[in-house]
Short mmCIF file of C-alpha atoms in Angstrom, two decimals:
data_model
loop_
_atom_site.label_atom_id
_atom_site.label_comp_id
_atom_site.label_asym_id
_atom_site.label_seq_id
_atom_site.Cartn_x
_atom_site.Cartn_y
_atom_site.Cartn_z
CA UNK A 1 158.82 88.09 17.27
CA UNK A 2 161.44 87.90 19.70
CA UNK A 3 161.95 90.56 22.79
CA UNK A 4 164.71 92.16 21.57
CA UNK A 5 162.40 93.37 18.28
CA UNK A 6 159.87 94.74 20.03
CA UNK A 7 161.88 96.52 21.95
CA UNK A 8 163.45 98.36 19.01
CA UNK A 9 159.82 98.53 16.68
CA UNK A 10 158.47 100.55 20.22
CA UNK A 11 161.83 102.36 20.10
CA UNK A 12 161.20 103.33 16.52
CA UNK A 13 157.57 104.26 16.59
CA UNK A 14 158.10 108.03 18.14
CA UNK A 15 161.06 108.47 15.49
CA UNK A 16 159.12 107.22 12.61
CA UNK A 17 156.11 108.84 14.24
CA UNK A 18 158.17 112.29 13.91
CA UNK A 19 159.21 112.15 10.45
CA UNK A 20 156.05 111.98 9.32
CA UNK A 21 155.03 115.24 10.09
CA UNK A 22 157.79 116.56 7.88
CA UNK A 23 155.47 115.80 5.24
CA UNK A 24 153.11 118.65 6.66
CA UNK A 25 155.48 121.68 5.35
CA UNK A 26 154.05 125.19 4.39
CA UNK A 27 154.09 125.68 0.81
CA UNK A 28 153.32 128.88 -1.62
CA UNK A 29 150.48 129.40 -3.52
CA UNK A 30 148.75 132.55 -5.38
CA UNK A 31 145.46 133.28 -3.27
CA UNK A 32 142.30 132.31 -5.04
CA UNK A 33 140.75 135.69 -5.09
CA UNK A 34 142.82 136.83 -7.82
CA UNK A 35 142.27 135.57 -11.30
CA UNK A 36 145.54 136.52 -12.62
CA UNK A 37 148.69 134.59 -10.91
CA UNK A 38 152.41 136.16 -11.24
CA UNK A 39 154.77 133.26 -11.60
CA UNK A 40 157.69 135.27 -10.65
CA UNK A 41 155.66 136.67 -6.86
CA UNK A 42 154.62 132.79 -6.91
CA UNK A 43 158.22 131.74 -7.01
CA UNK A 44 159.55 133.99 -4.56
CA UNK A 45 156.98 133.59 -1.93
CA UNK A 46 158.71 130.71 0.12
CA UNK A 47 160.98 132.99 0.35
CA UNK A 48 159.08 135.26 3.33
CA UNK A 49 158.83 132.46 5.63
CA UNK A 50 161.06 130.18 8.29
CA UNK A 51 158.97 127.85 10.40
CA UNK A 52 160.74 129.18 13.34
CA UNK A 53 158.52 132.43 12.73
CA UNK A 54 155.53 131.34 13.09
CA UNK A 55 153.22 132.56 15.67
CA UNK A 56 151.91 129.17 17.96
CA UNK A 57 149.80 130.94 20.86
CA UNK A 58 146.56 131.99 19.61
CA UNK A 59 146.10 135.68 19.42
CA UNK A 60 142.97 138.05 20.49
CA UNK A 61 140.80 138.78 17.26
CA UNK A 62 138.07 140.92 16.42
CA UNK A 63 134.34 139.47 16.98
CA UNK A 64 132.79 140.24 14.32
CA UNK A 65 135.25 139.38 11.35
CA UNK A 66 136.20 135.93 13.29
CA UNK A 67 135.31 132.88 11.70
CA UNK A 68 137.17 130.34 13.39
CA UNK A 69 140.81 128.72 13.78
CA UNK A 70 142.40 125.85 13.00
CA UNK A 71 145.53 123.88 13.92
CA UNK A 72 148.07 122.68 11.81
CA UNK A 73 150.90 120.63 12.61
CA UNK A 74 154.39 122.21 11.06
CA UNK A 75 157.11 120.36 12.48
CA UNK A 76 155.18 118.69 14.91
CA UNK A 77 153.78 122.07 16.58
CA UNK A 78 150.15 123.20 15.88
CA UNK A 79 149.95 126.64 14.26
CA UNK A 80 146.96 128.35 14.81
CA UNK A 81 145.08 129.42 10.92
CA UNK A 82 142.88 131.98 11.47
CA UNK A 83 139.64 132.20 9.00
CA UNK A 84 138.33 135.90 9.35
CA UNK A 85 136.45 138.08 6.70
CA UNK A 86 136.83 141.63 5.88
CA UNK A 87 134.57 143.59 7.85
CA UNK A 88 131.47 145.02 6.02
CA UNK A 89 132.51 148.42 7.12
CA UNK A 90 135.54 148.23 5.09
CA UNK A 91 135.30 146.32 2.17
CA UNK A 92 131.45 145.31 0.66
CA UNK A 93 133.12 142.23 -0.67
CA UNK A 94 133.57 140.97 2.85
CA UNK A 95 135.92 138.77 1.24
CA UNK A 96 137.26 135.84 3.51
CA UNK A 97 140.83 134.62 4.46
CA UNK A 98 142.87 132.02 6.35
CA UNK A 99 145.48 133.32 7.84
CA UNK A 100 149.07 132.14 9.10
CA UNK A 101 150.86 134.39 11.37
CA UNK A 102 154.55 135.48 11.18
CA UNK A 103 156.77 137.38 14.31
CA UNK A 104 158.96 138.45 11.16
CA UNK A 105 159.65 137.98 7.36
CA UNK A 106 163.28 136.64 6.12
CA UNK A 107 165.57 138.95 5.70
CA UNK A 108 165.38 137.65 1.90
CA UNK A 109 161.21 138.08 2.32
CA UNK A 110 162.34 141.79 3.94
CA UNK A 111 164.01 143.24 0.92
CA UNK A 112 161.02 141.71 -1.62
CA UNK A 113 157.95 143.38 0.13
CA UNK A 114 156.56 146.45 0.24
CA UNK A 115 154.36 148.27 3.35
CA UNK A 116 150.93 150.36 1.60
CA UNK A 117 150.39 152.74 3.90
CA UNK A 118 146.47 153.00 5.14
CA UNK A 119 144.56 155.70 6.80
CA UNK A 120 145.75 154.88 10.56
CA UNK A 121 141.62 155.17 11.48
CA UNK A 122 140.85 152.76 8.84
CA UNK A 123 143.79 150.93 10.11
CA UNK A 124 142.65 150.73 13.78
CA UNK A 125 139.84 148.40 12.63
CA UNK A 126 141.73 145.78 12.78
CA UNK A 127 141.12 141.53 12.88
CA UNK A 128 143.51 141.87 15.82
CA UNK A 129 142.31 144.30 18.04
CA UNK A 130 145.74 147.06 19.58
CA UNK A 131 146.95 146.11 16.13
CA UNK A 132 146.68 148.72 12.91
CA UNK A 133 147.15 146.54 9.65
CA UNK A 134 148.93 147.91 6.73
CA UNK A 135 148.97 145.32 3.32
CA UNK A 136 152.10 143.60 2.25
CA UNK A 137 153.12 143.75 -1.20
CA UNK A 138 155.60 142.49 -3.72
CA UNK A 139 156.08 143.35 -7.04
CA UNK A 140 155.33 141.35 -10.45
CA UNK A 141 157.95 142.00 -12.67
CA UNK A 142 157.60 145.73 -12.23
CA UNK A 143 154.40 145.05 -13.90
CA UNK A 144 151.93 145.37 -11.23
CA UNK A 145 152.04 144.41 -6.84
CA UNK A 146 150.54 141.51 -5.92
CA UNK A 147 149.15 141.88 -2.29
CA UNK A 148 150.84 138.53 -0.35
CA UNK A 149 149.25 139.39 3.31
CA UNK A 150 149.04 142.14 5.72
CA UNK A 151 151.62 143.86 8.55
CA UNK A 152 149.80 144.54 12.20
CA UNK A 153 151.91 147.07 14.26
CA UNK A 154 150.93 147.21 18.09
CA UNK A 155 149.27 150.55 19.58
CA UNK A 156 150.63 151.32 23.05
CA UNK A 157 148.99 148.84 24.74
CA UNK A 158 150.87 145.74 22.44
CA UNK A 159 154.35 147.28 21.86
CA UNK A 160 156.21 145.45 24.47
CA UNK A 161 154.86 142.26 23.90
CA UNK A 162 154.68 141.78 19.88
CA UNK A 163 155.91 145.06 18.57
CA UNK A 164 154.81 143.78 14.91
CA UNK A 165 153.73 140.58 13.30
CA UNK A 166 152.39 139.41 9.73
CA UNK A 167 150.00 137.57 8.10
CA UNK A 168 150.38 135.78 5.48
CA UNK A 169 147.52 134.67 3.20
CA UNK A 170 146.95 130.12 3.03
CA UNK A 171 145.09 127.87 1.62
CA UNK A 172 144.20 124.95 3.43
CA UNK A 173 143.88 121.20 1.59
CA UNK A 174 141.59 118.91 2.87
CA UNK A 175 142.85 116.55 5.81
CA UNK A 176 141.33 113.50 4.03
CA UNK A 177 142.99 114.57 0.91
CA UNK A 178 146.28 116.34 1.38
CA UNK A 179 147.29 115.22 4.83
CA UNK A 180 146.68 118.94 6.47
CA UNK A 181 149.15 120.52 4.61
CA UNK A 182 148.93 124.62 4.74
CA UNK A 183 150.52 127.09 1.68
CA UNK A 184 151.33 130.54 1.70
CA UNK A 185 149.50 132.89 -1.39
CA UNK A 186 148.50 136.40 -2.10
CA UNK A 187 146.62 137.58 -4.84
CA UNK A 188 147.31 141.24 -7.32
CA UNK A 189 146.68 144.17 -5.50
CA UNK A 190 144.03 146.08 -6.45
CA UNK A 191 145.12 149.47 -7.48
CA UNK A 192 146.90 150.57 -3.93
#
């Protein structure tokens, strides 16, 4: 191989090294709690998210519903995914979650969703403590909501810094398998 090659394969090796990642993108699913799937709340998911939205610094969560997190490369910058669990004091089920968090919805995502407003003491009890959740919604054909994630809106003590963020509901492939891809779901509402 002469110089001049290897000069250009090292050149190429970041650049090559970069478009791979593209290949890690964030795509929608339905969550697998639900049995029943809505095509049309399937379809329109992509639609809540730009990558640019995504939360990369790690936030403060609540002990006892805090499973772990892991990173994910989108674009070549790790996103946290946060696995938490309802808390027992809330929900029996103590169903479980990975999470991707959002400063902000498209405007597209903004007109689609609805807030459900909770009890703001039930609320308090939140996966991100300073934070009072509220579910996200959007509708299936007028037919029934399917619950896509959740809203956190600072107390006092947050509002300057992140006023509001979401999180939306992902499932996780296997790095072995599915080179660390992360997608977006949510699952029907149940009766809010």
């Amino acid at each position: 191989m002469s110089p001049s090659f290897m000069k250009l394969l090292l050149l190429l090796i970041p650049v090559l090294g970069f478009l791979s990642v593209e290949e890690n993108e964030i795509e929608v699913i339905s969550n697998p709690h639900d049995i029943k799937v809505c095509s049309t709340v399937s379809k329109n998911l992509d639609t809540l998210l730009e990558p640019y939205h995504l939360l990369t610094k790690p936030l403060q969560t609540q002990a006892d519903t805090f499973l772990n997190i892991k990173f994910r490369k989108v674009l070549t910058v790790p996103i946290p995914v946060y696995h938490m669990k309802q808390p027992g004091r809330i929900s029996g089920a103590e169903l479980e979650f990975d999470l991707v968090l959002v400063k902000d919805l498209t405007k597209a995502g903004m007109t689609m969703i609805r807030e459900v407003t909770v009890n703001n003491e039930l609320a308090g009890d939140s996966w991100f403590p300073g934070y009072y959740w509220a579910p996200i919604v959007m509708s299936c054909d007028g037919n029934y909501w399917q619950h896509v994630g959740w809203k956190f809106t600072a107390g006092e003590q947050n509002v300057q810094t992140l006023p509001h963020f979401y999180a939306l509901m992902v499932q996780l492939k296997d790095k072995e398998t599915a080179d660390n891809i992360a997608h977006i779901g949510g699952f029907r509402a149940p009766g809010w």
